[in-house]
Each structure stands twice: as C-alpha cells, then as structure tokens.
Coordinates of C-alpha atoms in Angstrom, one line a residue:
M7 CA 9.2 61.3 -62.2
F8 CA 9.9 64.9 -62.8
N9 CA 8.4 67.8 -60.9
P10 CA 7.9 71.4 -62.2
E11 CA 11.0 72.9 -60.6
P12 CA 11.7 76.8 -60.7
E13 CA 14.0 76.5 -63.7
Q14 CA 11.3 74.7 -65.7
K15 CA 8.8 77.5 -64.7
D16 CA 11.4 80.1 -66.1
Y17 CA 11.5 78.1 -69.3
S18 CA 7.7 78.4 -69.6
R19 CA 7.7 82.1 -69.0
A20 CA 10.6 82.7 -71.5
G21 CA 8.7 80.6 -74.1
A22 CA 5.5 82.7 -73.7
S23 CA 7.6 85.9 -74.1
L24 CA 9.2 84.6 -77.3
Q25 CA 5.8 83.6 -78.7
S26 CA 4.5 87.2 -78.1
F27 CA 7.6 88.6 -79.8
I28 CA 7.1 86.4 -82.9
L29 CA 3.5 87.4 -83.0
M30 CA 4.3 91.1 -82.8
F31 CA 7.2 90.8 -85.3
G32 CA 4.9 88.9 -87.8
F33 CA 2.4 91.7 -87.5
A34 CA 4.9 94.6 -87.8
A35 CA 7.1 93.2 -90.6
P36 CA 4.6 93.4 -93.5
I37 CA 3.4 96.9 -92.3
L38 CA 7.0 98.2 -92.2
T39 CA 7.7 96.7 -95.7
F40 CA 4.5 98.3 -97.1
L41 CA 5.5 101.7 -95.7
V42 CA 9.0 101.5 -97.2
A43 CA 7.6 100.4 -100.6
A44 CA 5.0 103.2 -100.6
S45 CA 7.4 105.9 -99.5
G46 CA 8.6 108.7 -101.8
L47 CA 12.2 107.5 -101.8
N48 CA 14.0 107.1 -105.0
P49 CA 14.1 103.5 -106.4
N50 CA 17.8 102.9 -105.3
A51 CA 17.0 104.0 -101.8
K52 CA 13.9 101.9 -101.6
T53 CA 15.8 98.8 -102.9
A54 CA 18.5 99.3 -100.3
A55 CA 15.9 99.8 -97.5
L56 CA 14.0 96.6 -98.6
V57 CA 17.2 94.6 -98.7
A58 CA 18.1 95.8 -95.3
L59 CA 14.7 94.8 -93.9
S60 CA 15.0 91.4 -95.5
L61 CA 18.4 90.9 -93.8
V62 CA 16.9 92.0 -90.5
Y63 CA 13.9 89.6 -91.0
L64 CA 16.3 86.8 -91.8
L65 CA 18.5 87.5 -88.8
V66 CA 15.5 87.6 -86.5
C67 CA 14.3 84.3 -87.8
V68 CA 17.7 82.6 -87.3
V69 CA 17.9 84.0 -83.7
V70 CA 14.3 82.9 -82.9
Y71 CA 15.0 79.4 -84.4
F72 CA 18.1 78.8 -82.3
R73 CA 16.5 80.3 -79.2
L74 CA 13.6 77.8 -79.6
Q75 CA 16.0 74.9 -80.0
R76 CA 17.9 76.0 -76.9
M77 CA 14.8 76.3 -74.9
N78 CA 13.6 72.8 -76.0
Q79 CA 16.9 71.3 -74.9
L80 CA 16.8 72.9 -71.5
A81 CA 13.1 72.0 -70.9
K82 CA 13.6 68.4 -71.9
P83 CA 14.3 66.1 -68.9
D84 CA 17.7 64.5 -68.6
E85 CA 17.0 60.8 -69.2
S86 CA 20.2 59.7 -67.5
V87 CA 19.3 61.7 -64.4
G88 CA 15.8 60.1 -64.5
Q89 CA 17.3 56.6 -64.7
K90 CA 19.6 57.3 -61.7
D91 CA 16.6 58.6 -59.7
Y92 CA 14.6 55.5 -60.6
F93 CA 17.5 53.2 -59.7
E94 CA 18.0 55.0 -56.4
E95 CA 14.3 55.0 -55.6
K96 CA 14.1 51.2 -56.2
L97 CA 17.2 50.7 -54.0
Q98 CA 15.7 52.7 -51.2
A99 CA 12.5 50.7 -51.4
L100 CA 14.4 47.5 -51.3
E101 CA 16.4 48.7 -48.3
S102 CA 13.2 49.8 -46.5
A103 CA 11.7 46.3 -47.1
G104 CA 14.9 44.7 -45.8
E105 CA 14.9 46.8 -42.6
F106 CA 11.2 45.9 -42.0
F107 CA 11.7 42.2 -42.5
T108 CA 15.2 41.6 -41.2
G109 CA 15.1 39.3 -38.2
T110 CA 11.7 37.9 -39.1
L111 CA 12.1 36.3 -42.5
S112 CA 14.0 33.0 -43.1
P113 CA 17.0 33.3 -45.5
E114 CA 14.9 31.5 -48.2
D115 CA 12.1 34.0 -47.9
M116 CA 14.5 36.9 -47.8
F117 CA 16.2 35.6 -50.9
R118 CA 12.9 35.5 -52.8
L119 CA 12.0 39.0 -51.6
V120 CA 15.3 40.4 -52.7
S121 CA 15.4 38.5 -56.0
N122 CA 11.9 39.7 -57.0
R123 CA 12.9 43.3 -56.3
V124 CA 16.3 42.9 -58.1
N125 CA 14.5 41.5 -61.1
E126 CA 12.7 44.9 -61.5
L127 CA 16.1 46.6 -61.9
F128 CA 18.0 43.8 -63.7
P129 CA 15.6 41.4 -65.4
F130 CA 17.3 38.1 -65.0
N131 CA 16.7 34.5 -66.2
S132 CA 17.8 33.0 -62.9
A133 CA 19.4 34.0 -59.6
L134 CA 21.6 32.0 -57.2
L135 CA 22.8 32.6 -53.7
L136 CA 26.1 30.8 -53.0
V137 CA 27.8 30.5 -49.7
P138 CA 31.3 29.1 -48.9
D139 CA 31.8 25.7 -47.3
E140 CA 33.8 25.2 -44.2
N141 CA 37.1 25.1 -46.1
R142 CA 36.2 28.1 -48.2
D143 CA 37.4 26.4 -51.3
K144 CA 34.0 25.6 -52.7
L145 CA 30.7 27.5 -53.0
M146 CA 27.4 25.8 -52.2
V147 CA 24.2 26.8 -53.9
K148 CA 22.0 27.7 -50.9
F149 CA 19.0 29.1 -52.8
N150 CA 18.1 29.6 -56.5
L151 CA 15.2 31.2 -58.4
G152 CA 14.3 30.5 -62.0
L153 CA 16.0 27.1 -62.2
K154 CA 14.2 23.8 -62.3
F155 CA 17.0 22.2 -60.4
P156 CA 16.6 22.2 -56.6
A157 CA 19.2 24.1 -54.6
E158 CA 20.0 21.1 -52.4
G159 CA 20.8 19.0 -55.5
C160 CA 23.2 21.5 -57.1
P161 CA 26.8 20.3 -57.0
P162 CA 29.5 22.3 -55.2
V163 CA 30.9 25.2 -57.3
P164 CA 34.8 25.4 -57.3
V165 CA 36.1 28.8 -56.2
E166 CA 39.1 28.8 -58.6
T167 CA 37.3 28.5 -61.9
S168 CA 33.8 29.8 -61.4
L169 CA 32.5 33.4 -61.9
A170 CA 31.0 33.4 -58.4
G171 CA 34.4 32.1 -57.1
L172 CA 36.2 34.9 -58.8
A173 CA 33.9 37.5 -57.2
F174 CA 34.4 35.7 -53.8
L175 CA 38.2 36.0 -54.2
S176 CA 38.4 39.5 -55.7
K177 CA 35.6 41.0 -53.5
E178 CA 34.3 42.9 -56.6
V179 CA 31.5 42.4 -59.1
E180 CA 32.6 40.0 -61.8
T181 CA 30.8 39.5 -65.1
T182 CA 31.1 37.2 -68.1
I183 CA 29.6 37.3 -71.6
K184 CA 30.8 33.8 -72.3
I185 CA 28.2 31.7 -70.5
A186 CA 29.6 28.6 -72.1
D187 CA 32.6 28.8 -69.8
E188 CA 30.3 29.2 -66.8
R189 CA 28.2 26.1 -67.8
E190 CA 31.2 23.9 -66.8
N191 CA 30.7 25.1 -63.2
L192 CA 26.9 25.4 -63.3
P193 CA 25.7 22.6 -65.7
F194 CA 22.1 23.1 -64.5
L195 CA 21.8 26.6 -66.1
D196 CA 18.9 27.2 -68.4
S197 CA 19.6 26.8 -72.1
K198 CA 18.5 30.4 -72.7
A199 CA 21.3 31.8 -70.5
R200 CA 23.6 34.2 -72.3
C201 CA 25.7 36.0 -69.7
A202 CA 26.0 36.4 -66.0
A203 CA 27.1 38.8 -63.2
A204 CA 28.4 37.7 -59.7
I205 CA 27.9 40.2 -56.8
P206 CA 29.9 39.7 -53.6
L207 CA 28.0 40.2 -50.4
K208 CA 30.4 41.5 -47.7
Q209 CA 30.5 42.1 -44.0
R210 CA 33.4 44.2 -42.7
G211 CA 35.3 43.7 -45.9
E212 CA 34.9 39.9 -46.0
V213 CA 32.7 38.1 -48.5
Y214 CA 30.2 35.8 -46.8
A215 CA 28.1 35.0 -49.9
V216 CA 27.8 35.7 -53.6
L217 CA 24.6 36.6 -55.5
E218 CA 24.9 35.5 -59.1
L219 CA 22.4 36.8 -61.7
V220 CA 22.1 34.9 -65.1
F221 CA 20.6 36.8 -68.0
D222 CA 19.0 35.5 -71.2
K223 CA 19.9 38.7 -73.1
Q224 CA 23.4 39.7 -73.9
H225 CA 24.9 42.6 -71.8
E226 CA 27.9 44.7 -72.4
F227 CA 28.4 45.4 -68.6
G228 CA 29.8 48.9 -69.0
K229 CA 31.1 50.9 -66.1
D230 CA 27.7 52.4 -65.3
E231 CA 26.1 48.9 -65.0
I232 CA 29.0 47.6 -62.9
D233 CA 28.6 50.6 -60.5
K234 CA 24.9 49.8 -60.2
L235 CA 25.5 46.1 -59.4
T236 CA 28.1 47.2 -56.9
A237 CA 25.7 49.6 -55.2
L238 CA 23.1 46.8 -55.3
G239 CA 25.4 44.5 -53.5
D240 CA 26.2 47.1 -50.8
R241 CA 22.5 47.5 -50.1
I242 CA 21.4 43.9 -50.0
A243 CA 24.4 42.5 -48.1
P244 CA 23.1 43.5 -44.6
M245 CA 19.7 42.1 -45.5
F246 CA 21.0 38.6 -46.3
L247 CA 23.3 38.7 -43.3
G248 CA 20.5 39.6 -41.0
S249 CA 18.3 36.7 -42.2
L250 CA 21.2 34.2 -42.0
A251 CA 21.9 35.4 -38.5
Y252 CA 18.2 34.9 -37.7
E253 CA 18.4 31.3 -39.0
K254 CA 21.5 30.6 -37.0
S255 CA 20.0 32.0 -33.8
L256 CA 16.9 30.0 -34.3
S257 CA 18.9 26.9 -35.0
S258 CA 20.9 27.5 -31.8
A259 CA 17.8 27.9 -29.8
L260 CA 16.6 24.5 -31.0
T261 CA 19.9 22.6 -30.9
D262 CA 21.7 20.8 -28.1
P263 CA 25.3 22.2 -28.1
V264 CA 26.9 18.9 -26.9
T265 CA 25.4 16.4 -29.4
N266 CA 24.2 18.8 -32.1
L267 CA 20.8 17.0 -31.9
P268 CA 17.6 19.0 -31.6
N269 CA 16.8 19.9 -28.0
E270 CA 13.7 19.3 -25.9
R271 CA 12.0 22.5 -27.2
A272 CA 12.4 21.2 -30.8
F273 CA 11.1 17.8 -29.7
F274 CA 7.9 19.2 -28.4
M275 CA 7.4 21.3 -31.6
V276 CA 7.7 18.1 -33.7
L277 CA 5.7 16.0 -31.4
E278 CA 2.7 18.4 -31.3
N279 CA 2.8 18.5 -35.1
Q280 CA 2.9 14.7 -35.4
L281 CA 0.1 14.4 -32.8
A282 CA -2.1 16.6 -34.9
E283 CA -1.7 14.3 -37.9
S284 CA -2.4 11.2 -35.8
I285 CA -5.5 12.8 -34.3
R286 CA -6.6 13.6 -37.8
F287 CA -6.1 10.1 -39.1
R288 CA -6.7 8.3 -35.8
D289 CA -6.8 4.7 -36.8
D290 CA -4.4 4.8 -39.8
R291 CA -1.6 6.8 -38.3
P292 CA -0.1 5.4 -35.1
L293 CA 2.6 7.3 -33.2
T294 CA 5.0 6.2 -30.5
V295 CA 7.2 8.3 -28.2
L296 CA 10.5 6.8 -27.0
I297 CA 12.6 7.9 -23.9
M298 CA 16.1 6.5 -23.5
D299 CA 19.0 7.1 -21.1
I300 CA 22.4 5.7 -20.5
K301 CA 22.7 3.3 -17.6
G302 CA 25.3 4.4 -15.0
F303 CA 26.0 7.7 -16.7
D304 CA 26.6 9.5 -13.4
Q305 CA 29.3 7.0 -12.5
I306 CA 30.9 7.5 -15.9
N307 CA 31.1 11.3 -15.3
S308 CA 32.5 10.7 -11.7
L309 CA 35.1 8.2 -12.9
Y310 CA 36.3 9.8 -16.1
G311 CA 35.2 13.4 -16.0
H312 CA 32.6 15.5 -17.8
A313 CA 34.7 15.9 -21.0
F314 CA 34.7 12.1 -21.3
G315 CA 31.0 12.1 -20.5
D316 CA 30.3 14.6 -23.3
K317 CA 32.1 12.3 -25.8
V318 CA 30.0 9.4 -24.6
L319 CA 26.8 11.4 -25.2
E320 CA 28.0 12.2 -28.8
F321 CA 28.7 8.5 -29.3
A322 CA 25.3 7.5 -28.0
A323 CA 23.5 10.1 -30.1
D324 CA 25.3 8.9 -33.3
N325 CA 24.5 5.2 -32.6
I326 CA 20.9 5.8 -31.7
S327 CA 20.4 7.8 -34.9
Q328 CA 21.8 4.9 -37.0
Q329 CA 19.2 2.5 -35.7
L330 CA 16.2 4.9 -36.3
R331 CA 14.2 5.2 -39.5
K332 CA 14.7 8.3 -41.7
M333 CA 11.3 9.6 -40.7
D334 CA 12.0 9.4 -36.9
F335 CA 13.0 12.4 -34.9
L336 CA 15.7 12.2 -32.2
A337 CA 16.4 14.9 -29.6
R338 CA 18.4 15.3 -26.4
R339 CA 16.4 16.2 -23.3
S340 CA 18.9 16.8 -20.5
A341 CA 21.9 15.0 -18.9
D342 CA 21.9 11.5 -20.5
E343 CA 18.3 11.3 -21.6
F344 CA 17.2 11.1 -25.3
L345 CA 13.7 11.5 -26.7
A346 CA 12.4 10.2 -30.0
V347 CA 9.2 10.7 -32.0
L348 CA 8.4 7.6 -34.1
P349 CA 5.7 8.6 -36.7
K350 CA 3.5 5.8 -38.0
A351 CA 5.1 3.4 -35.5
S352 CA 2.8 1.0 -33.6
E353 CA 3.9 -0.6 -30.3
K354 CA 5.2 -3.5 -32.2
T355 CA 7.3 -1.3 -34.5
A356 CA 8.6 0.6 -31.6
G357 CA 9.6 -2.6 -29.9
E358 CA 11.7 -3.6 -33.0
I359 CA 13.4 -0.3 -33.0
I360 CA 14.2 -0.5 -29.3
E361 CA 15.7 -4.0 -29.8
R362 CA 17.9 -2.7 -32.6
I363 CA 19.2 0.1 -30.4
R364 CA 19.7 -2.3 -27.4
R365 CA 21.6 -4.8 -29.6
R366 CA 23.8 -2.0 -31.1
F367 CA 24.9 -0.8 -27.7
F368 CA 25.5 -4.4 -26.5
D369 CA 27.8 -5.1 -29.4
A370 CA 29.6 -1.7 -29.6
G371 CA 31.7 -0.3 -26.8
Y372 CA 33.0 3.2 -26.5
S373 CA 36.8 3.9 -26.4
D374 CA 38.6 7.3 -26.4
S375 CA 42.0 8.3 -27.8
A376 CA 43.6 7.5 -24.5
G377 CA 42.5 3.8 -24.7
T378 CA 39.8 4.0 -22.1
K379 CA 37.1 1.4 -23.1
I380 CA 33.6 1.1 -21.6
K381 CA 30.5 -0.9 -22.4
L382 CA 27.3 1.1 -22.6
Q383 CA 23.7 0.0 -22.0
M384 CA 20.4 1.9 -22.4
S385 CA 17.2 2.1 -20.5
F386 CA 14.0 2.5 -22.5
G387 CA 10.4 3.7 -22.0
W388 CA 7.7 4.1 -24.6
A389 CA 4.1 5.2 -25.1
T390 CA 1.9 4.8 -28.1
F391 CA -0.7 7.4 -29.1
W392 CA -4.4 6.6 -28.3
R393 CA -3.5 3.5 -26.4
D394 CA -1.3 5.2 -23.7
G395 CA -2.4 8.8 -24.1
E396 CA -3.7 11.5 -26.4
T397 CA -1.5 14.4 -25.5
A398 CA 2.2 15.0 -25.4
L399 CA 2.2 15.2 -21.6
Q400 CA 0.3 12.0 -21.2
L401 CA 2.6 10.1 -23.6
L402 CA 5.7 11.3 -21.9
E403 CA 4.4 10.5 -18.4
T404 CA 3.6 6.9 -19.6
A405 CA 7.0 6.6 -21.2
E406 CA 8.8 7.9 -18.1
M407 CA 6.9 5.4 -15.9
R408 CA 7.8 2.5 -18.1
K409 CA 11.5 3.5 -18.1
A410 CA 11.4 3.8 -14.3
Q411 CA 9.8 0.3 -14.1
S412 CA 12.5 -1.2 -16.3
K413 CA 15.2 0.3 -14.1
A414 CA 13.5 -0.9 -10.9
A415 CA 13.3 -4.4 -12.2
E416 CA 16.9 -4.5 -13.1
I417 CA 18.4 -3.2 -9.8
G418 CA 15.9 -4.9 -7.5
K419 CA 14.3 -1.7 -6.3
V420 CA 10.6 -1.5 -5.6
I421 CA 8.8 1.6 -6.8
E422 CA 5.1 2.3 -6.2
F423 CA 3.2 2.9 -9.4
P424 CA -0.4 3.8 -10.0
K425 CA -2.6 0.7 -10.4
E426 CA -3.0 1.1 -14.2
Y427 CA 0.7 0.9 -14.8
V428 CA 1.3 -2.3 -12.8
N429 CA 2.3 -5.2 -15.1

C-alpha cells in the first residue's frame, strides 16, 4: 500500500546517522570519564567534572530518546490515509467495471456485480435495490441479495415511513440503528439484521432508485462513514442508470407501442426457443403456432379513423390474452395481425383455444367513450409442429395458408392453393 517516498528515505538516512552518533558516544563516554578520573585535578575539581559529564550524558540520552520517538512517528504510515487510499482504489475499480459493462449487463446482473464489490467495502447482511412506482408514493423491491425472499414477492415499501423512502425524499444517505422500526416496512429482513443505511441514486439531482444495505453488526454511522456511503452512491448511480436504460431500450425493441404486446421479433425469439424444446422431446412436446387478424379492420380504420383503430387493437389484444393459457405467448405482428405460440398444444388443444377466442369476440362488442359500438370477429390460421412443419418458417406459411383459406370460404372467393393444402 505504501511506497518508499523521498521523505521516508530521509528518515532512513537520519536513523543511520543517529545510530552512528550513539555508537561513537558510547565509545567516547567511558574514555572521557576515565581520563577525568585519572587526571591530576584536586578531588573537588574531579567531582565537579564528573558531575558535569554525567549531566551531559543524561542530556544526550534524553535528546536521543525523543529523537528516536519522533523518527518512529514520522516513519510510521498514516492509517487513516491508507484507509482512504484503499477506499478510493476500490471505488475506482468499481467505476472501471461499471464503464466496461454498462450497456451490456441486465439490471439484475449489474446489481449483483455492484453488490459484490460494495460488500468488500461495507460487509453487509443483505442489499436491496428499490425503485419508485408510477405514483412515486411507494418503493418496489426490484432486486435483493442475501435475502431468502424473492424480489418479486416483496410487498411495496411506503415512502413516508421507511428508511429507503426517507432517503428518496431527502436525497441524502439515511441510516438507522433501530432495525426494529425498519422491520415494519421490510418484514422479510433476516433475523440477524441490526442496522441499515439507504443510499439515494440520483440523475440530475433527482432520485431514481435507492440502494439499501442491511448489516448484521451495529454501526455508529459517523460523519466519515456517511461521507463514504455518499461517495459510493455518486459512483454507482450512473452504473445502475445505464443498465436500467439498457433494459428499457431492449424492452422497447421487442415491444409493440400500440398494444404493449411483444412484437414480431420477440415472437420469433420465443418460437425458436420453443421449437428447440419440441425437437428435443419430439413425441412428448407438441407445439402449435396461431395467426389471427380482425375481420374488416381496414374498413374500421376508414370509417372511424386510426385513433379508433388503435383502441380496437388494444381491445383485441386484451381479449385474446384472456382466453390464452398462462404458458402461451401472444405478440402483434403488423396492422391487425396477432401471433401466438402455444407450447405443449396439440391441434385439438389449439382448436379449443381458437373456439374460446372466437366465442369471446362474438359475445363482446367494442364501444368507445363517444358511444360508438361495433362487433368484432377474428380470422384464424394454425400449424402444429411436426405435422405441418418443422421450422418457424414452415409453420407460419402453413398457418397463413389456413387463415387465407378460411377468409376465402367466408367471402366466396376462390384462391389457388398448392395441392397439399386443399381440403
């Protein structure tokens, strides 16, 4: 930690000189005393000379003693400076890691990376990252480390009474040595918890999240420790912000802005993953792809406008979702077309799901705030893995063909199909 700086080298040279002086003095003192004692001076003069020499020896010893003490103090490293250097070194290492990984790690991975590094500086029992809800009157536990309770199962934390809420409002580090009070807001805390510190993470002066550290050893939280926690918050705030922005951009890239459903890109990602599972367990894991669109949607847009059409798409997305199973995946492709992946669904199961959706739209009509009411119907196409195709493209082509067949049959049009799709 400490390097031999020039001042320390001066201390070494001074120490060597002092040692030489002590050696010479120790050699000269007995000789000088012997010469005085053996001299021809009268007894009174000899006594006076010996007393004077004794006083000189004593004075030299005192000076040498204090000189050595002073040199030892100067040569001894300043522990507080060493601690500051260590803290700053760890912060810089954390910051470097953040710069390297920002934009590539998910918020959860970034939380684990930061938490593990923070634990080296402030050994904690558990750590929580809390973010405000839409109304900013509650904090939600987004991630936690060291708790047996899953983050998604943690109840909302009130801003008014919690330690994290206090840090959120004051925009400063807040601490408590009365963990019993905090347990009312965080009932899932470990029984070993003794105190806690909440660090606000800010962007342009506004708090966007709070990192709460819970300790199993009592802390005093003096000014020096508060300053360090504040410095820590300043360093890690950009790191979490970058990873959250990455998550948001990734979510936007895979989300349809009108219905908030996953888009076609997300659909293909899920479909390829599910196909891999079905290929692996060929006979035991069926899979069906479903394509749906709203009948007459172009006319709806022409008659009522695109804003009304967007509301119809939202209505359709919500009602289709309600008829699917929890394991099913629904996405919007384009215009009025929806795609669904039905894992473990045979053709029979897919038919039952289609019938539920069809009946739902037959029973429920859409009306807006202006009182406009319309009845909606859906067209369907489906394809089952192995029976209708083995790749995503083959399954979608088959499903598209079946949807086109159903439309042609309804409106009396004749469409030429490849022989294998007739009947």
